[in-house]
Amino acid sequence: MTAGAPDVTTDDLLLDGRIRLEDLVDREGLDELCKSFVALFGIRVRIYSTDGGLLADAGGEQDLCLYLNGLSEGRKACASTVGAVRARDPGDAGDVVHPCFTGATYRILSLEYDRRRVGRLIVGPFLPAAVTEAPPSLLTIDSAIDKGRAQELLEKMPRAKAQTVTRIADHLKAALDLILFSGHKAFVTSKVHVASVRESYRQLEEKAARLQEAFDRLKELDHLKSNFLATVSHELRTPLTSIIGYSEMLAEGLAGEMKPEQLEFVKTIQDKGSQLLSLITGLLDLGKLESGTMRMVKRTLAIGPVLDEVVSTLAPTARKKGVKLDLDPGLDLANLRGDPERLRQVFLNLVENALKFTPAGGVVTLHARMAGVDEEAGAEEDGLALLAPTRARIEVRVIDTGIGIPARERTKVFDAFYQVDSSSTRQYGGTGLGLSIVKRLVESHGGTICIEDNEPKGTVFVVSLPQATPSVAPGPS
């Protein structure tokens, strides 16, 4: 065993000196074994563990015993005899005879396995062959005893010679020894298995502890990274805003008329500065979302106007690229509760992505509809869905006919900085922040976002947002 493992020794596996009958045999099986001997010989058989626990009892009470238990003094005498028999130690010889006041006899024998005592076998009561009449100890046990009845019932008690009882006991012990051997083998196997499982579990616990430690460290480093990016981005945005502002003033001729070549250079500075500002703004938004410090101004609103504004904003970009941009706002849409500016950011990003990856002549469509719990949670059981409370949601699909996203990449694209094509020669630009920000914004509204198949080509982003509860009054939170 390795250091720190449970101390499992050979004695633990072999139960050296601590073997227990009840650990090695099935009680129902032991009962059946005893019943088979009672059926053959008619003598009651009981098996006790080393601590006195009854493990098997077959044969039932004799008629004489039942009769005596109906008498006050007879019941006391029977109880005293049975108690003495149960407490009797078979001694070093492992075999002792205990007489009963009825003239019957009990045999108490020790049960051993691998030279270790594991229990006691009690055979009886039975009547020795030499006893033919009821002894005075029986006839005088109670003043109310019917001597003729007692004699009649005594004669019904099973008779056996000492040699016969010995053979019965030997036969029973031999059968039990086979059962014990099989049970011991199974018990040792289970002990070894348990020890192996415990050791495997201990190793897993150690690995889990190391993984947790590594995870905590990575989480700390990720937090430091987020703080660093937020600080750097904030510090970069101020001078970059000045660069963009001065380039705009130059382009407008506020510092004097510029030649066409100079104006083209200034326009390039302005465009690249705007791209860089967009990247920095994305980093800042991501940092706020990760830290939970982004402020949401939520109110009850309709999704239609938000989608209209997105389409009108990006319509020039779509026309310039030769892509058709359609809006199917849906009918009878419920209100939702959210920040209109952040929702606008979600759908602007999704539609911009769709336009970027859709070639000329393609189509990008926004489609909104109401979706009930059954349609959205397709994995739920029908019966459970019927019992569940209604959770109507608003689904907005952004559908394009572009290059599509491979199925294996659909969950990864929502990770920050992840891009399907991350090579240095990739065709499409971007930082890989947009979809990560979109996912976090949607989840902050209690919604979900996923990607569906769009055969034979293209991509379908599905944004699902909860309907506003009727008790929520319109207005900002």
Short mmCIF file of C-alpha atoms in Angstrom, two decimals:
data_model
loop_
_atom_site.label_atom_id
_atom_site.label_comp_id
_atom_site.label_asym_id
_atom_site.label_seq_id
_atom_site.Cartn_x
_atom_site.Cartn_y
_atom_site.Cartn_z
CA MET A 1 0.00 0.00 0.00
CA THR A 2 1.10 3.56 -0.65
CA ALA A 3 1.63 6.14 2.02
CA GLY A 4 -1.62 7.36 3.51
CA ALA A 5 -3.63 4.33 2.28
CA PRO A 6 -5.86 2.34 4.66
CA ASP A 7 -3.79 -0.24 6.56
CA VAL A 8 -5.26 -3.46 5.12
CA THR A 9 -3.25 -6.44 6.40
CA THR A 10 -3.39 -10.17 5.68
CA ASP A 11 -5.24 -10.64 8.97
CA ASP A 12 -7.89 -8.19 7.76
CA LEU A 13 -8.43 -10.29 4.66
CA LEU A 14 -8.30 -13.68 6.37
CA LEU A 15 -10.22 -12.48 9.45
CA ASP A 16 -7.53 -14.03 11.62
CA GLY A 17 -9.01 -14.53 15.09
CA ARG A 18 -12.04 -12.40 14.29
CA ILE A 19 -14.02 -14.60 11.90
CA ARG A 20 -17.79 -14.34 12.35
CA LEU A 21 -20.32 -16.85 11.11
CA GLU A 22 -22.83 -14.17 10.14
CA ASP A 23 -20.24 -12.56 7.82
CA LEU A 24 -19.73 -15.74 5.83
CA VAL A 25 -23.17 -17.28 5.34
CA ASP A 26 -26.54 -16.14 4.11
CA ARG A 27 -29.14 -16.48 6.88
CA GLU A 28 -31.88 -17.65 4.53
CA GLY A 29 -29.55 -20.31 3.15
CA LEU A 30 -28.61 -21.36 6.69
CA ASP A 31 -32.29 -21.67 7.58
CA GLU A 32 -32.90 -23.89 4.55
CA LEU A 33 -29.99 -26.12 5.53
CA CYS A 34 -31.37 -26.57 9.05
CA LYS A 35 -34.90 -27.24 7.74
CA SER A 36 -33.57 -30.05 5.54
CA PHE A 37 -32.12 -31.79 8.61
CA VAL A 38 -35.33 -31.32 10.56
CA ALA A 39 -37.27 -32.84 7.66
CA LEU A 40 -34.98 -35.91 7.78
CA PHE A 41 -34.72 -36.46 11.53
CA GLY A 42 -37.55 -34.43 13.11
CA ILE A 43 -35.30 -32.89 15.75
CA ARG A 44 -35.16 -29.13 16.24
CA VAL A 45 -31.89 -27.45 15.19
CA ARG A 46 -30.70 -23.96 16.10
CA ILE A 47 -27.48 -22.13 15.23
CA TYR A 48 -26.10 -19.22 17.28
CA SER A 49 -23.22 -16.85 16.59
CA THR A 50 -20.32 -16.49 19.01
CA ASP A 51 -21.97 -13.46 20.61
CA GLY A 52 -25.25 -15.32 21.17
CA GLY A 53 -27.21 -14.06 18.20
CA LEU A 54 -29.71 -16.52 16.71
CA LEU A 55 -28.81 -17.15 13.06
CA ALA A 56 -31.07 -20.10 12.19
CA ASP A 57 -33.95 -21.94 13.86
CA ALA A 58 -35.80 -24.86 12.33
CA GLY A 59 -38.24 -27.37 13.81
CA GLY A 60 -40.52 -25.34 16.05
CA GLU A 61 -41.72 -26.13 19.58
CA GLN A 62 -42.60 -29.67 20.65
CA ASP A 63 -46.22 -30.32 21.69
CA LEU A 64 -45.08 -31.04 25.26
CA CYS A 65 -43.28 -27.69 25.44
CA LEU A 66 -46.36 -25.87 24.14
CA TYR A 67 -48.51 -27.58 26.79
CA LEU A 68 -46.10 -26.71 29.61
CA ASN A 69 -45.91 -23.09 28.49
CA GLY A 70 -49.63 -22.89 29.13
CA LEU A 71 -49.00 -23.56 32.84
CA SER A 72 -47.65 -20.88 35.13
CA GLU A 73 -44.85 -22.87 36.77
CA GLY A 74 -44.24 -24.92 33.65
CA ARG A 75 -43.64 -21.73 31.64
CA LYS A 76 -41.07 -20.54 34.19
CA ALA A 77 -39.28 -23.93 34.16
CA CYS A 78 -39.18 -24.01 30.35
CA ALA A 79 -37.80 -20.48 30.19
CA SER A 80 -35.12 -21.31 32.74
CA THR A 81 -34.07 -24.42 30.82
CA VAL A 82 -33.95 -22.67 27.46
CA GLY A 83 -31.91 -19.82 28.96
CA ALA A 84 -29.44 -22.26 30.48
CA VAL A 85 -29.09 -24.11 27.17
CA ARG A 86 -28.48 -20.89 25.25
CA ALA A 87 -25.82 -19.80 27.76
CA ARG A 88 -24.09 -23.17 27.99
CA ASP A 89 -20.56 -23.27 26.64
CA PRO A 90 -19.63 -26.50 24.87
CA GLY A 91 -16.21 -26.33 26.51
CA ASP A 92 -12.86 -27.42 25.13
CA ALA A 93 -14.32 -30.69 23.88
CA GLY A 94 -16.84 -28.75 21.81
CA ASP A 95 -19.69 -31.08 22.75
CA VAL A 96 -21.84 -31.03 25.88
CA VAL A 97 -25.19 -32.58 26.90
CA HIS A 98 -27.73 -30.49 28.81
CA PRO A 99 -30.65 -32.31 30.46
CA CYS A 100 -34.22 -30.97 30.59
CA PHE A 101 -36.67 -31.48 33.48
CA THR A 102 -38.98 -33.21 30.98
CA GLY A 103 -36.50 -36.08 30.59
CA ALA A 104 -35.45 -34.80 27.16
CA THR A 105 -31.90 -33.79 26.30
CA TYR A 106 -30.14 -30.96 24.42
CA ARG A 107 -26.79 -31.31 22.65
CA ILE A 108 -24.67 -28.15 22.44
CA LEU A 109 -21.80 -28.39 19.97
CA SER A 110 -19.27 -25.79 18.92
CA LEU A 111 -19.07 -24.81 15.27
CA GLU A 112 -15.53 -24.31 14.03
CA TYR A 113 -13.97 -23.09 10.83
CA ASP A 114 -10.24 -23.20 10.18
CA ARG A 115 -9.74 -24.23 13.83
CA ARG A 116 -11.55 -21.14 15.08
CA ARG A 117 -14.87 -21.22 16.91
CA VAL A 118 -17.49 -19.36 14.91
CA GLY A 119 -20.71 -20.32 16.69
CA ARG A 120 -22.75 -22.98 18.48
CA LEU A 121 -25.12 -25.70 17.24
CA ILE A 122 -27.99 -26.73 19.54
CA VAL A 123 -29.79 -29.96 18.70
CA GLY A 124 -32.97 -30.74 20.63
CA PRO A 125 -34.88 -31.24 22.69
CA PHE A 126 -35.02 -34.95 21.85
CA LEU A 127 -35.82 -37.95 23.98
CA PRO A 128 -33.04 -40.45 24.71
CA ALA A 129 -33.95 -44.01 23.75
CA ALA A 130 -33.73 -45.16 27.40
CA VAL A 131 -36.45 -42.76 28.63
CA THR A 132 -39.89 -44.39 28.45
CA GLU A 133 -41.83 -42.73 31.27
CA ALA A 134 -42.26 -39.16 32.38
CA PRO A 135 -39.78 -38.39 35.19
CA PRO A 136 -40.97 -36.96 38.54
CA SER A 137 -39.32 -33.64 37.63
CA LEU A 138 -41.91 -33.27 34.86
CA LEU A 139 -44.95 -34.56 36.73
CA THR A 140 -44.38 -32.33 39.76
CA ILE A 141 -43.35 -29.14 37.91
CA ASP A 142 -46.81 -27.60 38.28
CA SER A 143 -49.73 -28.50 40.55
CA ALA A 144 -52.14 -28.12 37.62
CA ILE A 145 -50.34 -30.55 35.32
CA ASP A 146 -52.33 -33.41 33.79
CA LYS A 147 -49.99 -36.36 34.26
CA GLY A 148 -51.69 -38.51 31.66
CA ARG A 149 -51.54 -35.67 29.11
CA ALA A 150 -47.89 -35.04 29.97
CA GLN A 151 -47.04 -38.72 29.47
CA GLU A 152 -48.92 -38.81 26.15
CA LEU A 153 -47.12 -35.72 24.81
CA LEU A 154 -43.73 -36.93 26.03
CA GLU A 155 -44.12 -40.09 23.95
CA LYS A 156 -44.69 -37.92 20.85
CA MET A 157 -41.32 -36.26 21.31
CA PRO A 158 -38.68 -37.47 18.76
CA ARG A 159 -36.33 -40.11 20.09
CA ALA A 160 -32.68 -40.52 19.13
CA LYS A 161 -29.65 -42.39 20.30
CA ALA A 162 -26.55 -40.44 21.24
CA GLN A 163 -24.72 -41.91 18.25
CA THR A 164 -27.54 -40.81 15.92
CA VAL A 165 -27.42 -37.24 17.21
CA THR A 166 -23.65 -37.25 16.79
CA ARG A 167 -24.01 -38.33 13.16
CA ILE A 168 -26.66 -35.65 12.61
CA ALA A 169 -24.40 -32.99 14.11
CA ASP A 170 -21.33 -34.21 12.19
CA HIS A 171 -23.27 -34.24 8.94
CA LEU A 172 -24.64 -30.76 9.58
CA LYS A 173 -21.21 -29.40 10.52
CA ALA A 174 -19.64 -30.93 7.39
CA ALA A 175 -22.25 -29.29 5.15
CA LEU A 176 -21.83 -26.01 7.00
CA ASP A 177 -18.05 -26.22 6.61
CA LEU A 178 -18.45 -26.34 2.82
CA ILE A 179 -20.76 -23.34 2.94
CA LEU A 180 -18.32 -21.48 5.17
CA PHE A 181 -15.42 -22.20 2.83
CA SER A 182 -17.36 -20.82 -0.14
CA GLY A 183 -18.56 -17.85 1.89
CA HIS A 184 -15.09 -17.13 3.22
CA LYS A 185 -13.64 -17.14 -0.28
CA ALA A 186 -16.33 -14.71 -1.46
CA PHE A 187 -15.83 -12.59 1.65
CA VAL A 188 -12.07 -12.37 1.14
CA THR A 189 -12.63 -11.46 -2.51
CA SER A 190 -15.04 -8.70 -1.51
CA LYS A 191 -12.59 -7.43 1.13
CA VAL A 192 -9.80 -7.26 -1.45
CA HIS A 193 -12.16 -5.49 -3.85
CA VAL A 194 -13.24 -2.99 -1.18
CA ALA A 195 -9.60 -2.34 -0.27
CA SER A 196 -8.81 -1.78 -3.94
CA VAL A 197 -11.77 0.56 -4.37
CA ARG A 198 -10.79 2.51 -1.26
CA GLU A 199 -7.24 2.90 -2.55
CA SER A 200 -8.54 4.01 -5.96
CA TYR A 201 -10.91 6.44 -4.25
CA ARG A 202 -8.07 7.82 -2.14
CA GLN A 203 -5.98 8.36 -5.27
CA LEU A 204 -8.92 10.05 -6.98
CA GLU A 205 -9.39 12.30 -3.96
CA GLU A 206 -5.72 13.28 -4.13
CA LYS A 207 -5.99 13.98 -7.86
CA ALA A 208 -9.20 15.94 -7.31
CA ALA A 209 -7.47 18.01 -4.63
CA ARG A 210 -4.57 18.74 -6.97
CA LEU A 211 -6.96 19.63 -9.78
CA GLN A 212 -8.92 21.91 -7.45
CA GLU A 213 -5.69 23.60 -6.42
CA ALA A 214 -4.69 24.05 -10.07
CA PHE A 215 -8.19 25.30 -10.91
CA ASP A 216 -8.10 27.86 -8.08
CA ARG A 217 -4.70 29.02 -9.28
CA LEU A 218 -5.89 29.32 -12.88
CA LYS A 219 -8.99 31.15 -11.70
CA GLU A 220 -6.78 33.57 -9.81
CA LEU A 221 -4.58 34.05 -12.87
CA ASP A 222 -7.68 34.54 -15.04
CA HIS A 223 -8.89 37.20 -12.63
CA LEU A 224 -5.50 38.92 -12.77
CA LYS A 225 -5.62 38.72 -16.57
CA SER A 226 -9.09 40.27 -16.64
CA ASN A 227 -7.99 43.08 -14.34
CA PHE A 228 -4.90 43.68 -16.47
CA LEU A 229 -6.89 43.77 -19.71
CA ALA A 230 -9.48 46.08 -18.18
CA THR A 231 -6.79 48.45 -16.87
CA VAL A 232 -4.82 48.48 -20.13
CA SER A 233 -7.97 48.86 -22.24
CA HIS A 234 -9.16 51.77 -20.13
CA GLU A 235 -5.78 53.47 -20.38
CA LEU A 236 -5.65 52.92 -24.16
CA ARG A 237 -9.15 54.24 -24.84
CA THR A 238 -8.40 57.82 -23.76
CA PRO A 239 -5.47 58.51 -26.15
CA LEU A 240 -7.19 56.50 -28.90
CA THR A 241 -10.30 58.67 -28.61
CA SER A 242 -8.05 61.72 -29.12
CA ILE A 243 -6.41 60.12 -32.18
CA ILE A 244 -9.81 59.42 -33.74
CA GLY A 245 -11.08 62.91 -32.88
CA TYR A 246 -8.08 64.69 -34.38
CA SER A 247 -8.19 62.51 -37.50
CA GLU A 248 -11.84 63.46 -37.96
CA MET A 249 -10.97 67.13 -37.62
CA LEU A 250 -8.19 66.76 -40.18
CA ALA A 251 -10.56 64.97 -42.55
CA GLU A 252 -13.09 67.79 -42.20
CA GLY A 253 -10.42 70.34 -43.06
CA LEU A 254 -10.41 72.15 -39.72
CA ALA A 255 -6.60 72.34 -39.87
CA GLY A 256 -6.54 73.37 -43.51
CA GLU A 257 -7.41 71.83 -46.84
CA MET A 258 -5.77 68.46 -47.49
CA LYS A 259 -4.69 66.86 -50.72
CA PRO A 260 -6.55 63.68 -51.81
CA GLU A 261 -3.58 61.47 -50.91
CA GLN A 262 -3.35 63.05 -47.45
CA LEU A 263 -7.10 62.73 -46.94
CA GLU A 264 -6.91 59.03 -47.81
CA PHE A 265 -4.19 58.50 -45.21
CA VAL A 266 -6.23 60.30 -42.55
CA LYS A 267 -9.31 58.24 -43.42
CA THR A 268 -7.23 55.06 -42.98
CA ILE A 269 -6.05 56.29 -39.55
CA GLN A 270 -9.66 57.04 -38.63
CA ASP A 271 -10.95 53.61 -39.76
CA LYS A 272 -8.19 51.64 -38.04
CA GLY A 273 -8.62 53.73 -34.90
CA SER A 274 -12.34 52.94 -34.88
CA GLN A 275 -11.57 49.21 -35.23
CA LEU A 276 -9.12 49.42 -32.35
CA LEU A 277 -11.64 51.33 -30.23
CA SER A 278 -14.23 48.63 -30.94
CA LEU A 279 -11.75 45.99 -29.75
CA ILE A 280 -10.96 47.93 -26.58
CA THR A 281 -14.67 48.47 -25.87
CA GLY A 282 -15.21 44.72 -26.26
CA LEU A 283 -12.43 43.97 -23.80
CA LEU A 284 -13.91 46.39 -21.29
CA ASP A 285 -17.40 44.91 -21.72
CA LEU A 286 -16.04 41.39 -21.29
CA GLY A 287 -14.18 42.40 -18.12
CA LYS A 288 -17.33 43.97 -16.66
CA LEU A 289 -19.42 40.92 -17.50
CA GLU A 290 -16.87 38.56 -15.95
CA SER A 291 -16.66 40.61 -12.78
CA GLY A 292 -20.41 41.24 -12.63
CA THR A 293 -19.98 45.02 -12.60
CA MET A 294 -21.77 45.79 -15.88
CA ARG A 295 -24.80 47.92 -15.12
CA MET A 296 -28.08 46.82 -16.67
CA VAL A 297 -30.97 49.27 -17.00
CA LYS A 298 -33.81 46.83 -17.44
CA ARG A 299 -37.39 47.67 -18.27
CA THR A 300 -40.39 45.98 -19.85
CA LEU A 301 -40.11 46.31 -23.61
CA ALA A 302 -41.08 44.76 -26.94
CA ILE A 303 -38.43 43.03 -29.02
CA GLY A 304 -39.77 44.32 -32.34
CA PRO A 305 -38.42 47.89 -32.14
CA VAL A 306 -35.00 46.57 -31.06
CA LEU A 307 -34.81 44.33 -34.14
CA ASP A 308 -36.08 47.15 -36.41
CA GLU A 309 -33.27 49.40 -35.19
CA VAL A 310 -30.66 46.66 -35.76
CA VAL A 311 -31.85 46.09 -39.33
CA SER A 312 -31.93 49.83 -40.15
CA THR A 313 -28.44 50.27 -38.68
CA LEU A 314 -26.89 47.44 -40.70
CA ALA A 315 -28.90 47.84 -43.90
CA PRO A 316 -26.16 50.01 -45.57
CA THR A 317 -23.52 47.38 -44.73
CA ALA A 318 -25.72 44.64 -46.21
CA ARG A 319 -26.34 46.62 -49.42
CA LYS A 320 -22.65 47.39 -49.79
CA LYS A 321 -21.81 43.68 -49.56
CA GLY A 322 -24.68 42.56 -51.78
CA VAL A 323 -26.45 40.56 -49.08
CA LYS A 324 -30.21 40.68 -48.57
CA LEU A 325 -31.20 41.55 -44.97
CA ASP A 326 -34.76 40.54 -44.00
CA LEU A 327 -36.78 40.93 -40.80
CA ASP A 328 -39.71 38.72 -39.87
CA PRO A 329 -40.76 40.31 -36.56
CA GLY A 330 -43.45 37.73 -35.78
CA LEU A 331 -46.99 38.31 -34.56
CA ASP A 332 -48.44 38.68 -31.06
CA LEU A 333 -45.04 38.70 -29.38
CA ALA A 334 -45.11 39.13 -25.61
CA ASN A 335 -43.05 41.75 -23.84
CA LEU A 336 -39.80 40.88 -22.11
CA ARG A 337 -37.78 42.56 -19.40
CA GLY A 338 -34.33 43.69 -20.40
CA ASP A 339 -31.86 46.44 -21.17
CA PRO A 340 -32.72 47.67 -24.70
CA GLU A 341 -29.20 48.93 -25.35
CA ARG A 342 -27.62 45.59 -24.37
CA LEU A 343 -30.18 43.62 -26.38
CA ARG A 344 -29.46 45.87 -29.35
CA GLN A 345 -25.75 45.06 -28.84
CA VAL A 346 -26.57 41.31 -28.86
CA PHE A 347 -28.42 41.36 -32.18
CA LEU A 348 -26.09 43.88 -33.81
CA ASN A 349 -23.20 41.54 -33.10
CA LEU A 350 -25.05 38.47 -34.37
CA VAL A 351 -26.21 40.17 -37.58
CA GLU A 352 -22.75 41.71 -38.20
CA ASN A 353 -21.27 38.21 -37.86
CA ALA A 354 -23.85 36.81 -40.26
CA LEU A 355 -23.13 39.54 -42.82
CA LYS A 356 -19.38 39.02 -42.47
CA PHE A 357 -19.57 35.30 -43.23
CA THR A 358 -22.26 35.44 -45.91
CA PRO A 359 -21.03 35.95 -49.50
CA ALA A 360 -22.63 38.32 -52.01
CA GLY A 361 -26.04 37.14 -53.14
CA GLY A 362 -26.77 35.50 -49.79
CA VAL A 363 -29.56 36.20 -47.31
CA VAL A 364 -29.55 37.07 -43.61
CA THR A 365 -32.92 36.80 -41.83
CA LEU A 366 -34.10 37.80 -38.37
CA HIS A 367 -37.14 35.79 -37.32
CA ALA A 368 -38.99 36.26 -34.00
CA ARG A 369 -41.70 34.05 -32.51
CA MET A 370 -43.23 32.87 -29.22
CA ALA A 371 -42.07 29.47 -27.96
CA GLY A 372 -43.70 27.44 -25.19
CA VAL A 373 -41.87 25.20 -22.73
CA ASP A 374 -42.65 22.01 -24.69
CA GLU A 375 -41.18 23.30 -27.94
CA GLU A 376 -38.04 24.67 -26.32
CA ALA A 377 -37.29 21.86 -23.86
CA GLY A 378 -37.56 18.99 -26.32
CA ALA A 379 -35.65 16.67 -24.01
CA GLU A 380 -38.32 16.83 -21.28
CA GLU A 381 -40.76 14.01 -20.77
CA ASP A 382 -44.25 14.82 -22.08
CA GLY A 383 -45.85 14.02 -18.74
CA LEU A 384 -43.42 16.19 -16.81
CA ALA A 385 -43.89 19.04 -19.27
CA LEU A 386 -47.66 18.88 -18.75
CA LEU A 387 -47.20 19.16 -14.99
CA ALA A 388 -44.59 21.93 -15.22
CA PRO A 389 -45.65 25.60 -15.05
CA THR A 390 -45.92 27.41 -18.40
CA ARG A 391 -42.69 29.24 -19.25
CA ALA A 392 -43.41 31.09 -22.49
CA ARG A 393 -40.29 32.53 -24.15
CA ILE A 394 -39.46 34.76 -27.07
CA GLU A 395 -37.16 33.17 -29.64
CA VAL A 396 -35.18 35.24 -32.11
CA ARG A 397 -33.38 33.38 -34.89
CA VAL A 398 -30.54 34.95 -36.87
CA ILE A 399 -30.34 32.83 -40.03
CA ASP A 400 -27.72 33.21 -42.75
CA THR A 401 -26.71 31.37 -45.90
CA GLY A 402 -22.99 31.78 -45.27
CA ILE A 403 -20.14 29.36 -44.77
CA GLY A 404 -21.61 27.83 -41.60
CA ILE A 405 -19.95 26.53 -38.43
CA PRO A 406 -18.80 22.88 -38.12
CA ALA A 407 -20.77 20.92 -35.52
CA ARG A 408 -17.63 20.27 -33.43
CA GLU A 409 -16.98 24.03 -33.14
CA ARG A 410 -20.48 25.18 -32.16
CA THR A 411 -19.93 25.16 -28.42
CA LYS A 412 -16.40 26.58 -28.63
CA VAL A 413 -17.25 29.75 -30.56
CA PHE A 414 -18.77 31.24 -27.39
CA ASP A 415 -15.40 31.08 -25.60
CA ALA A 416 -13.52 34.38 -25.34
CA PHE A 417 -10.85 34.87 -28.04
CA TYR A 418 -11.76 31.57 -29.75
CA GLN A 419 -11.97 31.54 -33.55
CA VAL A 420 -12.77 28.64 -35.85
CA ASP A 421 -9.94 29.68 -38.16
CA SER A 422 -7.12 30.90 -35.94
CA SER A 423 -4.35 30.64 -38.54
CA SER A 424 -2.23 33.63 -39.47
CA THR A 425 -3.65 33.49 -43.01
CA ARG A 426 -7.32 33.46 -42.01
CA GLN A 427 -9.66 35.21 -44.39
CA TYR A 428 -12.02 36.87 -41.89
CA GLY A 429 -10.94 39.34 -39.23
CA GLY A 430 -12.12 39.67 -35.66
CA THR A 431 -10.91 39.13 -32.13
CA GLY A 432 -13.17 36.28 -31.02
CA LEU A 433 -14.81 38.42 -28.30
CA GLY A 434 -18.16 39.18 -29.89
CA LEU A 435 -19.96 35.86 -29.34
CA SER A 436 -18.56 35.50 -25.84
CA ILE A 437 -20.00 38.91 -24.94
CA VAL A 438 -23.29 38.03 -26.64
CA LYS A 439 -23.63 34.81 -24.62
CA ARG A 440 -22.95 36.57 -21.33
CA LEU A 441 -25.41 39.37 -22.13
CA VAL A 442 -28.13 36.89 -23.07
CA GLU A 443 -27.56 34.88 -19.89
CA SER A 444 -27.68 38.07 -17.80
CA HIS A 445 -31.23 38.46 -19.15
CA GLY A 446 -32.13 34.93 -18.03
CA GLY A 447 -31.94 33.65 -21.60
CA THR A 448 -30.01 31.11 -23.61
CA ILE A 449 -28.23 31.07 -26.96
CA CYS A 450 -27.38 28.11 -29.13
CA ILE A 451 -26.53 27.19 -32.73
CA GLU A 452 -28.81 24.98 -34.82
CA ASP A 453 -28.20 23.08 -38.03
CA ASN A 454 -29.01 24.96 -41.22
CA GLU A 455 -28.87 22.51 -44.06
CA PRO A 456 -27.48 22.59 -46.64
CA LYS A 457 -25.43 25.63 -45.62
CA GLY A 458 -25.30 28.62 -43.29
CA THR A 459 -25.75 29.13 -39.57
CA VAL A 460 -28.75 29.63 -37.27
CA PHE A 461 -28.21 31.40 -33.95
CA VAL A 462 -31.20 31.00 -31.61
CA VAL A 463 -31.62 33.52 -28.78
CA SER A 464 -34.31 32.55 -26.27
CA LEU A 465 -35.47 35.18 -23.76
CA PRO A 466 -38.09 34.78 -21.00
CA GLN A 467 -41.39 36.60 -21.25
CA ALA A 468 -41.85 39.40 -18.72
CA THR A 469 -44.00 38.35 -15.76
CA PRO A 470 -47.37 40.13 -15.72
CA SER A 471 -46.69 41.53 -12.24
CA VAL A 472 -43.70 43.55 -13.46
CA ALA A 473 -44.70 47.11 -14.24
CA PRO A 474 -43.09 48.92 -17.19
CA GLY A 475 -40.18 51.17 -16.47
CA PRO A 476 -36.47 51.00 -15.62
CA SER A 477 -35.19 48.90 -12.76
#
